Coordinates of N, CA and C in Angstrom, one line a residue:
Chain A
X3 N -30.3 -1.7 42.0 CA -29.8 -2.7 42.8 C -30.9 -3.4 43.7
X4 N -31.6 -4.6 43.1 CA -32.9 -5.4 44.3 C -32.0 -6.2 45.2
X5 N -32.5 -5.2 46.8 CA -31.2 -5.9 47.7 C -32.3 -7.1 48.3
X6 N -33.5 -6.9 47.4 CA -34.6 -8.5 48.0 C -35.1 -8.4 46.7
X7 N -34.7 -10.2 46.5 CA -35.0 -10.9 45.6 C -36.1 -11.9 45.3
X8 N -37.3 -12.2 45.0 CA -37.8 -13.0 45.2 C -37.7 -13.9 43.6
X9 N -37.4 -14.7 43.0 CA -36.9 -15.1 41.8 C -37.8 -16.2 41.3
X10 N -39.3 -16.4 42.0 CA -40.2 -17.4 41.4 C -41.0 -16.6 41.6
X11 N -41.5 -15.7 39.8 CA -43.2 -14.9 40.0 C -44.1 -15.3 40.3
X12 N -44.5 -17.2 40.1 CA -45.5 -17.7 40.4 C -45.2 -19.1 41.2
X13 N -46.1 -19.8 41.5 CA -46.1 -20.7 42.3 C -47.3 -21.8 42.7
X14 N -47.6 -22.9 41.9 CA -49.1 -23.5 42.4 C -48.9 -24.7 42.9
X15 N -49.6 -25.1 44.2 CA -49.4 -26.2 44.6 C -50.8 -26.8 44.8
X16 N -51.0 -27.7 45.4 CA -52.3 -28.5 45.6 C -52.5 -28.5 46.8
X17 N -54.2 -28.3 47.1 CA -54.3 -27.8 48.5 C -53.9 -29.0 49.2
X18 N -53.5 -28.7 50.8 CA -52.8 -29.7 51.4 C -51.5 -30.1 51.6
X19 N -51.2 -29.6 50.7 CA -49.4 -30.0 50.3 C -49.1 -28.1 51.1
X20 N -47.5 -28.3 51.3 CA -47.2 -27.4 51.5 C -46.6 -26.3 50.3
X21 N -46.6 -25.3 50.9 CA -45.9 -24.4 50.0 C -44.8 -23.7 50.6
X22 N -44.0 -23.3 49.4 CA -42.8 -22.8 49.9 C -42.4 -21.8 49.2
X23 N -42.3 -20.7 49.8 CA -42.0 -19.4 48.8 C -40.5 -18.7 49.5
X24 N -39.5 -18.9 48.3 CA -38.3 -18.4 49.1 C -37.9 -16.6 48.7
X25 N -36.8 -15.9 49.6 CA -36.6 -14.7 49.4 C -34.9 -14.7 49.6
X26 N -34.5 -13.9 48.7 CA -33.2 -13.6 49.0 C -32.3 -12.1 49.0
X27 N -32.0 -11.9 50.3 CA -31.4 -10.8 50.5 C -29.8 -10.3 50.7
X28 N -29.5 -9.1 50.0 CA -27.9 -8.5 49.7 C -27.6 -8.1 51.1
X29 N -28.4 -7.2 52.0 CA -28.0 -6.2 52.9 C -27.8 -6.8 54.1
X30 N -26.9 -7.0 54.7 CA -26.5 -7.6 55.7 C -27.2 -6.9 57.1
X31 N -27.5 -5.5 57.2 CA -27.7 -4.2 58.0 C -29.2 -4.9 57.8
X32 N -30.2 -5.3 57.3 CA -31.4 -5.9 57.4 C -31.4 -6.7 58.8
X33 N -32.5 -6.0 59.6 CA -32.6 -6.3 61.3 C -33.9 -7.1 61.3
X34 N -34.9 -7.0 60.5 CA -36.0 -7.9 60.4 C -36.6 -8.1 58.8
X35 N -37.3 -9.3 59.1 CA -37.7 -9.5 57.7 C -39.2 -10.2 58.1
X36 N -40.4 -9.8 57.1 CA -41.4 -9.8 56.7 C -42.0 -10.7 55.6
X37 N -43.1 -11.2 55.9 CA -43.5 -11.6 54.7 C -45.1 -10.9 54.5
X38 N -45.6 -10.2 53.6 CA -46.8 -10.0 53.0 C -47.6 -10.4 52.3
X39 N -48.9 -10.5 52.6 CA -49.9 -11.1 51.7 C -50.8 -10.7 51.1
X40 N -51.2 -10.6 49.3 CA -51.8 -9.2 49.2 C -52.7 -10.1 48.1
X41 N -54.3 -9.5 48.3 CA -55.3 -10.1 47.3 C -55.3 -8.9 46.1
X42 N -56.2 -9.1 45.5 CA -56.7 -8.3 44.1 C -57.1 -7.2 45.1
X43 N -57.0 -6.1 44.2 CA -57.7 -5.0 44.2 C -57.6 -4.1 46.1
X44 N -56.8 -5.0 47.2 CA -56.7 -4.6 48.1 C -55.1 -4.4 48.3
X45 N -55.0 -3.6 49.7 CA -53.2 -3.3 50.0 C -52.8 -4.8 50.9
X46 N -51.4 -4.5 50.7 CA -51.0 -5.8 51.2 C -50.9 -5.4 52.9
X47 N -51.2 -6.9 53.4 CA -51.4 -6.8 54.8 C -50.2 -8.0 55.3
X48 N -50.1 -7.4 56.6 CA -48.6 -8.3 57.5 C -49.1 -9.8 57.6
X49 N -48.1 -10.5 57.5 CA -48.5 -12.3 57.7 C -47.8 -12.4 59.0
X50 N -46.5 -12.6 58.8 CA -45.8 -12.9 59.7 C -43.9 -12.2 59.8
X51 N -43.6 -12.3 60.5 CA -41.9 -11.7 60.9 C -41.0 -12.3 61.7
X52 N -39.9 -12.1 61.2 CA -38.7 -12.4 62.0 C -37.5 -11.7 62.1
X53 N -36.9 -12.1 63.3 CA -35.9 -11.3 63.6 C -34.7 -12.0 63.2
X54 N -33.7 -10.9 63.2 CA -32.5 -11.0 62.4 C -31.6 -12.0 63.2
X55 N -31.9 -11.6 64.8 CA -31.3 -12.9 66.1 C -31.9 -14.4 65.6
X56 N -33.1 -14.3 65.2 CA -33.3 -15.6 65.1 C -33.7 -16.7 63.5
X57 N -33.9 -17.7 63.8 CA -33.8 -18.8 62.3 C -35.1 -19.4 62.3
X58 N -35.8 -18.8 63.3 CA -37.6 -19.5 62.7 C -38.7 -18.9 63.7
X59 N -39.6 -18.8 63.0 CA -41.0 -17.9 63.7 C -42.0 -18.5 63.1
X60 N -42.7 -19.0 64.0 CA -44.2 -19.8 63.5 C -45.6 -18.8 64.2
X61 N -46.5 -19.4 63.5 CA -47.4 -18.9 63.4 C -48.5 -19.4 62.9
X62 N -49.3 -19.9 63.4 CA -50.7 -21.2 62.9 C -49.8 -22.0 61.9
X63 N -50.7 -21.6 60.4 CA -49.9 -22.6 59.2 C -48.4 -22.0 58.6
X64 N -48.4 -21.2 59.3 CA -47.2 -19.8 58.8 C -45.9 -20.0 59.4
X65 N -44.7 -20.7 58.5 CA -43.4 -20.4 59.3 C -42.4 -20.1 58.8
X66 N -41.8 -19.1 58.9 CA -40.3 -18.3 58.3 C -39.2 -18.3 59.2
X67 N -38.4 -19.7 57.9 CA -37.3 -19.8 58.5 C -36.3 -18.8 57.7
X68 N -35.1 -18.1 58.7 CA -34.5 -17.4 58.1 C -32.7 -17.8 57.8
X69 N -32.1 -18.0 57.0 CA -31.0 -19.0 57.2 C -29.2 -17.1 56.7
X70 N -29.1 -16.7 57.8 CA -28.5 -15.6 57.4 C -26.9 -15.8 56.9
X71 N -25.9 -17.0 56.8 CA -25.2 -17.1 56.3 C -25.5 -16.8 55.1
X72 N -26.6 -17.9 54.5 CA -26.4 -17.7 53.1 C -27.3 -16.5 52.5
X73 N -28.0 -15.5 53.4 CA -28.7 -14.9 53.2 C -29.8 -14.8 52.2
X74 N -30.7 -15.5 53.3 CA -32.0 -16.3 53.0 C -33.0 -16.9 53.7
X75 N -34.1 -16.1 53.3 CA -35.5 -16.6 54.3 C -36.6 -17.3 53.3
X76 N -37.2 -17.7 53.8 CA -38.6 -19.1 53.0 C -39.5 -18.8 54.4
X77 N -41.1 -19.1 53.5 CA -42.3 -18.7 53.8 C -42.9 -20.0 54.1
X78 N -43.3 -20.6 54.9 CA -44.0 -22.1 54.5 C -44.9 -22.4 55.3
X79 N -46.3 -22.8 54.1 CA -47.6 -22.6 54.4 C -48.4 -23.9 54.5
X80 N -48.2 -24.7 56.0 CA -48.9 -25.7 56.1 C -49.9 -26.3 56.8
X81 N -51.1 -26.6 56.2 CA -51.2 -27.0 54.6 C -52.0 -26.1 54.1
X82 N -51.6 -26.1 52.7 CA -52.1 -24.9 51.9 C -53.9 -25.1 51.8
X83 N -54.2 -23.6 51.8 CA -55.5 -23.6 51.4 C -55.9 -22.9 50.4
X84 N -57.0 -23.2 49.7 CA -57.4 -22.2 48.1 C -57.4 -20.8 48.9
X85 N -57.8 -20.3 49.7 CA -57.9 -19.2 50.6 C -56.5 -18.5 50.5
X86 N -55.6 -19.5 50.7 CA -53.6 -18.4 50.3 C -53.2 -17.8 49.0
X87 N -54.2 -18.6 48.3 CA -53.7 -18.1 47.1 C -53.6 -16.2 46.8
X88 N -52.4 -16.0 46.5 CA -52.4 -14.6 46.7 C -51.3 -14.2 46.4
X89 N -50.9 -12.6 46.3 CA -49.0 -13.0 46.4 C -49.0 -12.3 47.6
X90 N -47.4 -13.1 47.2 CA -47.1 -13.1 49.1 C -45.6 -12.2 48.7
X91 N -45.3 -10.8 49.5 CA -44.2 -10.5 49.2 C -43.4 -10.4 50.5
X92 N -42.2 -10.5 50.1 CA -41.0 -10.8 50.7 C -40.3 -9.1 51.4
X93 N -40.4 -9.0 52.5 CA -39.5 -7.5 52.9 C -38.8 -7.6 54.0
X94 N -37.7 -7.1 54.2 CA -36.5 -6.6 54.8 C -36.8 -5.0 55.1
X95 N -36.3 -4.8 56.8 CA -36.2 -3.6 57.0 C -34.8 -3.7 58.0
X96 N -35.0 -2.2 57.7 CA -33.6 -1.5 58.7 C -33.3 -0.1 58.7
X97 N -32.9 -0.4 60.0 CA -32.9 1.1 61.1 C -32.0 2.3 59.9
X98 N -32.9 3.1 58.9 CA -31.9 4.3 58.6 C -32.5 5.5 59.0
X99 N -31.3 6.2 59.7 CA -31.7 8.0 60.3 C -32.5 7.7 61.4
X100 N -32.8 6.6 61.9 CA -34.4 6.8 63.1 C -35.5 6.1 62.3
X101 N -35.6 6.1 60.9 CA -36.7 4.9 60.9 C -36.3 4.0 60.3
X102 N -37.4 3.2 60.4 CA -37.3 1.5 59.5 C -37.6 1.5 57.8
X103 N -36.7 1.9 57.6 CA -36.7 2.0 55.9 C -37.1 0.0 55.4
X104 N -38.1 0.1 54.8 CA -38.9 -1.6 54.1 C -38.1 -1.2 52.7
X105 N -38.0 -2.8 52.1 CA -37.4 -2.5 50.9 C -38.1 -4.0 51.1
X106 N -38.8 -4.1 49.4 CA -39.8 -5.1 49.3 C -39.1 -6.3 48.0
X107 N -39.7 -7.1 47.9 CA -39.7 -7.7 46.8 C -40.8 -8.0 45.7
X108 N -40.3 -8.2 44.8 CA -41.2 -8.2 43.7 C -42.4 -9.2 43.9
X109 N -42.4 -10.0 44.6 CA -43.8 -10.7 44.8 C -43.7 -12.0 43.9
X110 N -44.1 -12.7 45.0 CA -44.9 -14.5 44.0 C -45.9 -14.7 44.4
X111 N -46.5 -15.0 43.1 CA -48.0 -15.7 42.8 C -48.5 -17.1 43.4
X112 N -48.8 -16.9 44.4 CA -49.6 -18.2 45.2 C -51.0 -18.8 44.5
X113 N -50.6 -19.9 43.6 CA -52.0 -20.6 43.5 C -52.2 -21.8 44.0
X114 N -53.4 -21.9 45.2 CA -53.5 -23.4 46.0 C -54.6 -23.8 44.9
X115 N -54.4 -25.2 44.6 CA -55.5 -25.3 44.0 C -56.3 -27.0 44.8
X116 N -57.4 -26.6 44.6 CA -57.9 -27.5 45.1 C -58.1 -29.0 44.9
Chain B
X24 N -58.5 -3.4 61.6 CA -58.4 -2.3 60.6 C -57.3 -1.3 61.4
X25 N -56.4 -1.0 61.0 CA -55.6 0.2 61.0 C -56.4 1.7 60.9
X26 N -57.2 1.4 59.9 CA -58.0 2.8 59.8 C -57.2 3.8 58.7
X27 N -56.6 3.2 57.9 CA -56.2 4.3 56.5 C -57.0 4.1 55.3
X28 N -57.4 5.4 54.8 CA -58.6 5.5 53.4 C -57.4 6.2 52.4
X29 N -57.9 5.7 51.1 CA -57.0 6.6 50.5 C -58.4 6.9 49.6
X30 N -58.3 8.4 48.7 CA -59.2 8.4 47.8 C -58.3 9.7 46.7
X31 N -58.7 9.3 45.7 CA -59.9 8.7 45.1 C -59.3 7.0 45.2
X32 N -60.3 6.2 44.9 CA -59.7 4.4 44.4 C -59.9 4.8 43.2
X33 N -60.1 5.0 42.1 CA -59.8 5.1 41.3 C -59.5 6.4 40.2
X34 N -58.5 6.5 39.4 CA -58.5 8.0 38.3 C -57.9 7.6 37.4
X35 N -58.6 8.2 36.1 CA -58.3 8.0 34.7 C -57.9 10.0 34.3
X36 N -56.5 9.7 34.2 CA -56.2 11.5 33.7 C -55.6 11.3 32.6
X37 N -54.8 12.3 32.2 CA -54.1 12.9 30.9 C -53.1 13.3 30.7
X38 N -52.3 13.1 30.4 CA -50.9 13.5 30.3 C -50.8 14.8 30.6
X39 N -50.0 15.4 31.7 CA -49.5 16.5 31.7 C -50.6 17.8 32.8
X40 N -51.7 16.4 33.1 CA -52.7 17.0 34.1 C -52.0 16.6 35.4
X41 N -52.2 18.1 36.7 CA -51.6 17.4 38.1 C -52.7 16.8 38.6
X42 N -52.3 15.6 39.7 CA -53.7 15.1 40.4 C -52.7 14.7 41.3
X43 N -53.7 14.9 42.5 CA -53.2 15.0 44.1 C -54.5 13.5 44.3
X44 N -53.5 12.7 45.2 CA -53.8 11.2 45.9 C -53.9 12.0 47.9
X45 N -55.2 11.4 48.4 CA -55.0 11.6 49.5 C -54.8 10.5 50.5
X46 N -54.3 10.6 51.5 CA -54.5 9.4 52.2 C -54.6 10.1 53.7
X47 N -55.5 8.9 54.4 CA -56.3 9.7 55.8 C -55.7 8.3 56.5
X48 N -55.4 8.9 58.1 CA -55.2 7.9 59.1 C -56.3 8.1 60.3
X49 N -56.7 7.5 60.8 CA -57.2 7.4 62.2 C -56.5 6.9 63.5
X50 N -55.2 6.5 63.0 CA -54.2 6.0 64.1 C -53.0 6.8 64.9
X51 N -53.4 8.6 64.4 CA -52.4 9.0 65.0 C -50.8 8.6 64.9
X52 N -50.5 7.8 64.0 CA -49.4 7.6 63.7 C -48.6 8.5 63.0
X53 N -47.2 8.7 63.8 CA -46.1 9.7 63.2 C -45.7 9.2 61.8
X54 N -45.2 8.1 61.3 CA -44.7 8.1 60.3 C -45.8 7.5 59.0
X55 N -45.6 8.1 58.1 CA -47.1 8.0 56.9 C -45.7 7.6 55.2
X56 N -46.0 6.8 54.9 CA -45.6 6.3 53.4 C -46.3 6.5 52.5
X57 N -45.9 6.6 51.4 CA -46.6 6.6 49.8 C -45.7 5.9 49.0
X58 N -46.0 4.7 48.8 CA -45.5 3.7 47.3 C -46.3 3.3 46.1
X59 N -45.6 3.1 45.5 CA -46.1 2.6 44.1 C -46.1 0.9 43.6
X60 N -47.1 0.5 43.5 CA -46.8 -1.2 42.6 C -46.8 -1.0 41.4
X61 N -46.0 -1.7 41.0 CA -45.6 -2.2 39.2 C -45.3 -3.7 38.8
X62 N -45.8 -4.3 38.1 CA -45.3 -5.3 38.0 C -44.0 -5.6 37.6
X63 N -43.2 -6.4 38.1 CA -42.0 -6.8 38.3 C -41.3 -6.0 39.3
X64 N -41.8 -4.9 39.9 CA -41.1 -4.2 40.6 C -41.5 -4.0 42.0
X65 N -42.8 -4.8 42.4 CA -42.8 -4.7 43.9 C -43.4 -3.8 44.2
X66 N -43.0 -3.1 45.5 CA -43.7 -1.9 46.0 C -42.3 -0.7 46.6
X67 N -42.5 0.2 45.5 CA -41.0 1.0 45.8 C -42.0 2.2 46.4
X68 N -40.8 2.6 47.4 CA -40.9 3.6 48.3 C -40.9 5.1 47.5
X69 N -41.9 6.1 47.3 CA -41.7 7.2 46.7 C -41.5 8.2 47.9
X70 N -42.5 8.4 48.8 CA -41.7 9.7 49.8 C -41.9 9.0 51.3
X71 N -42.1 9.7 52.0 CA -42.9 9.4 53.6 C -42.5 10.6 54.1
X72 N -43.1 10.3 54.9 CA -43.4 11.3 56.0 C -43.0 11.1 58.3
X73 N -42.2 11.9 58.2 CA -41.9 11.5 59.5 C -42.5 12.5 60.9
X74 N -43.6 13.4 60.0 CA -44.0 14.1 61.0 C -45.0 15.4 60.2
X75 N -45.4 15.9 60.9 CA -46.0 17.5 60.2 C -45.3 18.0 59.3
X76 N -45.1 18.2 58.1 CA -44.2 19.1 57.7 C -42.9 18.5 57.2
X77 N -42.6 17.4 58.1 CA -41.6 16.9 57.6 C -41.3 15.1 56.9
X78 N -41.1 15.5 55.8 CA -41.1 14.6 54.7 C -39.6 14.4 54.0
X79 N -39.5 13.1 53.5 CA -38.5 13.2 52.5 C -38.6 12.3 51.2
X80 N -37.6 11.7 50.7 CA -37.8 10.8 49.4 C -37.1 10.0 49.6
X81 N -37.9 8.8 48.6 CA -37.9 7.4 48.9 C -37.0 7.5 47.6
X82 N -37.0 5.9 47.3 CA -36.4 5.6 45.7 C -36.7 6.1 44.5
X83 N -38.2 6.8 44.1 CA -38.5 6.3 43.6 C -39.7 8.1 43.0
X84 N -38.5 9.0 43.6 CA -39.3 10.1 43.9 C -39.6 11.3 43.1
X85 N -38.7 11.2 42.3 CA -39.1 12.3 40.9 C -40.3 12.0 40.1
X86 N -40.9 13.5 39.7 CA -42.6 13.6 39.4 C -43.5 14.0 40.3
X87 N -42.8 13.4 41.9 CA -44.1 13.5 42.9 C -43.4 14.6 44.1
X88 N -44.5 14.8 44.4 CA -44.1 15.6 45.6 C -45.3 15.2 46.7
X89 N -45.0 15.7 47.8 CA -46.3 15.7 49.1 C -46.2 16.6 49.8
X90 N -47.7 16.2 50.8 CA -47.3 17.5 51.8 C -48.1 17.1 53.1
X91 N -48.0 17.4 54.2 CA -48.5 16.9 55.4 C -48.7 17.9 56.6
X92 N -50.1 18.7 56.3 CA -50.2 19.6 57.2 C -51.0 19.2 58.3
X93 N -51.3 18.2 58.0 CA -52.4 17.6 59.7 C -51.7 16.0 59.8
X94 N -51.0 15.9 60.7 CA -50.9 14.2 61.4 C -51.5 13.1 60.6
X95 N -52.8 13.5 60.1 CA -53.8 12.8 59.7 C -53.8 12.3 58.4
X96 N -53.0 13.4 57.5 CA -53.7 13.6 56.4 C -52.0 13.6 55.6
X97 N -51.9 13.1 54.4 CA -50.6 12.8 53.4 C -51.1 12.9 52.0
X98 N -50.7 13.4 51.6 CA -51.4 14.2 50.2 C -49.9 13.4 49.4
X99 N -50.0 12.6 47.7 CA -48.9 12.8 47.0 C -49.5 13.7 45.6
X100 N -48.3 14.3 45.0 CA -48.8 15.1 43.9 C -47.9 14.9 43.0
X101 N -49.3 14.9 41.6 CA -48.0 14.4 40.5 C -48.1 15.6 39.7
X102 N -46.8 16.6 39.8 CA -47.1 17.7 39.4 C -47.9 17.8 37.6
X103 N -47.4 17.1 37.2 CA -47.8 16.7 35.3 C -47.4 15.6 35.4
X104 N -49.0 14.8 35.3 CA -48.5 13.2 35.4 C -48.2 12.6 33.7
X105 N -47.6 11.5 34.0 CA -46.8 11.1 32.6 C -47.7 9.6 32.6
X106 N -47.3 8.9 31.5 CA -47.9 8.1 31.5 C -47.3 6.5 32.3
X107 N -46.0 7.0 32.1 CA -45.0 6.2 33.8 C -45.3 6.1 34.7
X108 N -46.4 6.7 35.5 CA -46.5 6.8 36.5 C -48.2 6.0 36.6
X109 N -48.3 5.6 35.6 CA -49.5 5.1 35.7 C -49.2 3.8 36.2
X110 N -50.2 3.6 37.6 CA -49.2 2.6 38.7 C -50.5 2.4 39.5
X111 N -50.3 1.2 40.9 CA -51.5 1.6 41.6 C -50.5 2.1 43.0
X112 N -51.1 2.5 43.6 CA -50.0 3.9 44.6 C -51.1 3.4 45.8
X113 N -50.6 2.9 47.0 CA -50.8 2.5 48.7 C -49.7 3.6 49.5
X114 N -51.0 3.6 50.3 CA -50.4 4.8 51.4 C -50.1 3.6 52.8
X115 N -49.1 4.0 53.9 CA -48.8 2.7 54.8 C -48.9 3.4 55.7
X116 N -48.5 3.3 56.9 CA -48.4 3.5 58.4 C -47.8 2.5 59.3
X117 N -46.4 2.9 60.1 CA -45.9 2.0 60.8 C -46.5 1.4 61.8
X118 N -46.1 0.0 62.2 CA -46.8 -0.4 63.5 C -46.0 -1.4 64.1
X119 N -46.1 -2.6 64.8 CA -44.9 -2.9 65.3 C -45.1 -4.8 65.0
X120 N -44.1 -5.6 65.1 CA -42.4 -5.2 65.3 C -42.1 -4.3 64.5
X121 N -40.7 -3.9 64.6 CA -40.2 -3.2 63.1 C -40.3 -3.8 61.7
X122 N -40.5 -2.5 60.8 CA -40.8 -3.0 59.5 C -42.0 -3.2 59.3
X123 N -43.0 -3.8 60.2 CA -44.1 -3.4 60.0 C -45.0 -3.2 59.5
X124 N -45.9 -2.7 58.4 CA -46.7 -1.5 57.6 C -48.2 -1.9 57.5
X125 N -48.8 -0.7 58.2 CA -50.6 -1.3 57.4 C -50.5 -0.6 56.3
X126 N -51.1 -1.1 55.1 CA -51.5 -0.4 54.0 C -53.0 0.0 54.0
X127 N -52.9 1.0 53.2 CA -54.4 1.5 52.8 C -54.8 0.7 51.9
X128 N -56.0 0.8 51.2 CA -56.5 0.1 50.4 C -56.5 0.1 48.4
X129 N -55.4 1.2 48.1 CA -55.2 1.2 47.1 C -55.6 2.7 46.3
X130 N -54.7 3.5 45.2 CA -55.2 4.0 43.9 C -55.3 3.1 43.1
X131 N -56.1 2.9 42.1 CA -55.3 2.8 40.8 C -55.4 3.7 39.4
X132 N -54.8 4.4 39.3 CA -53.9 5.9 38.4 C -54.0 5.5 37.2
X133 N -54.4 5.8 36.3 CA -54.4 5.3 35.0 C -54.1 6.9 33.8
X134 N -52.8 7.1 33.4 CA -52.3 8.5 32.6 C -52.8 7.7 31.5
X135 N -53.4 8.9 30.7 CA -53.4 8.2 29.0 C -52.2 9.3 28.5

């Protein structure tokens, strides 16, 4: 059961233009959600987060809006640079037993191109 | 930097050989993860660790086992690795908001 969905494996846009990478999640109990950014051959590192109280968190070019009726958050990167290209994965956490159990998504392929 | 190493970065084994993944923190952090990447599947959770000694399982946990005798230090073991398991495997460590995670810098496991 993927209770986070990310449903576009790739993604290229043209630098400048924005990008938009969406995520969709089952678990209603999900208290925060994450987006990750991960190059070749390295571990993936934090971009940015939001809380489950709220519907947008910015951050330089980085902003995740989170829309929980329909349960669903988007990543949007303006304006893109050859530099993002990367995947970016989508995660959800929540409080089980005392810790924050992450449950990730499969990842999309960010290509800016220049 | 978080400060997690994992080693070896890279191993080429054999079916049915065990090989132990280490991963090192310098952050004194209580809670220590071990996941797996696959394509199409993300990064699933195989065990973690919530302390000395104490560990449990993720999704994703049969084949492996660990063990955590220093704060520091998270060992996964694939008792007879198969060739399923040939994967690249990141060790994490919480940090904050919740959810969180630094990763280490990568295995990549290669079973023939």
């Amino acid at each position: 059961d993927q209770q986070v969905k990310q449903n576009s494996p790739s993604l290229s846009v043209q630098e400048g233009r924005i990008s938009i990478l969406n995520c969709d999640y089952t678990n209603s109990m999900f208290d925060y959600f994450l987006w990750y950014k991960k190059y070749p051959a390295e571990g993936p590192t934090f971009l940015i987060s939001i809380s489950s109280i709220k519907d947008k968190n910015e951050d330089g070019r980085f902003t995740v809006f989170l829309n929980k009726s329909a349960k669903h958050l988007s990543l949007h990167i303006v304006p893109s640079q050859p530099g993002d290209s990367a995947v970016y994965f989508c995660a959800a956490s929540a409080n089980s037993g005392g810790y924050q159990k992450v449950t990730f998504g499969t990842g999309t392929k960010l290509q800016v191109i220049p | 930097d978080a400060g997690i190493t994992q080693s070896p970065r890279h191993k080429v084994t054999e079916t049915g050989t065990p090989v132990t993944l280490r991963c090192h923190q310098t952050e004194n952090h209580r809670y220590m993860y071990w996941y797996r990447q696959d394509p199409g599947h993300g990064l699933r959770l195989i065990h973690y660790s919530y302390g000395v000694k104490d560990t449990d399982k993720g999704e994703v946990s049969d084949g492996y086992s660990v063990s955590r005798s220093k704060t520091e230090d998270f060992l996964l073991t694939l008792e007879s690795a198969t060739s399923s398991q040939t994967s690249v495997y990141f060790c994490a460590i919480n940090s904050s908001p919740p959810g969180t995670q630094y990763f280490g810098p990568g295995t990549r496991l290669t079973v023939l």
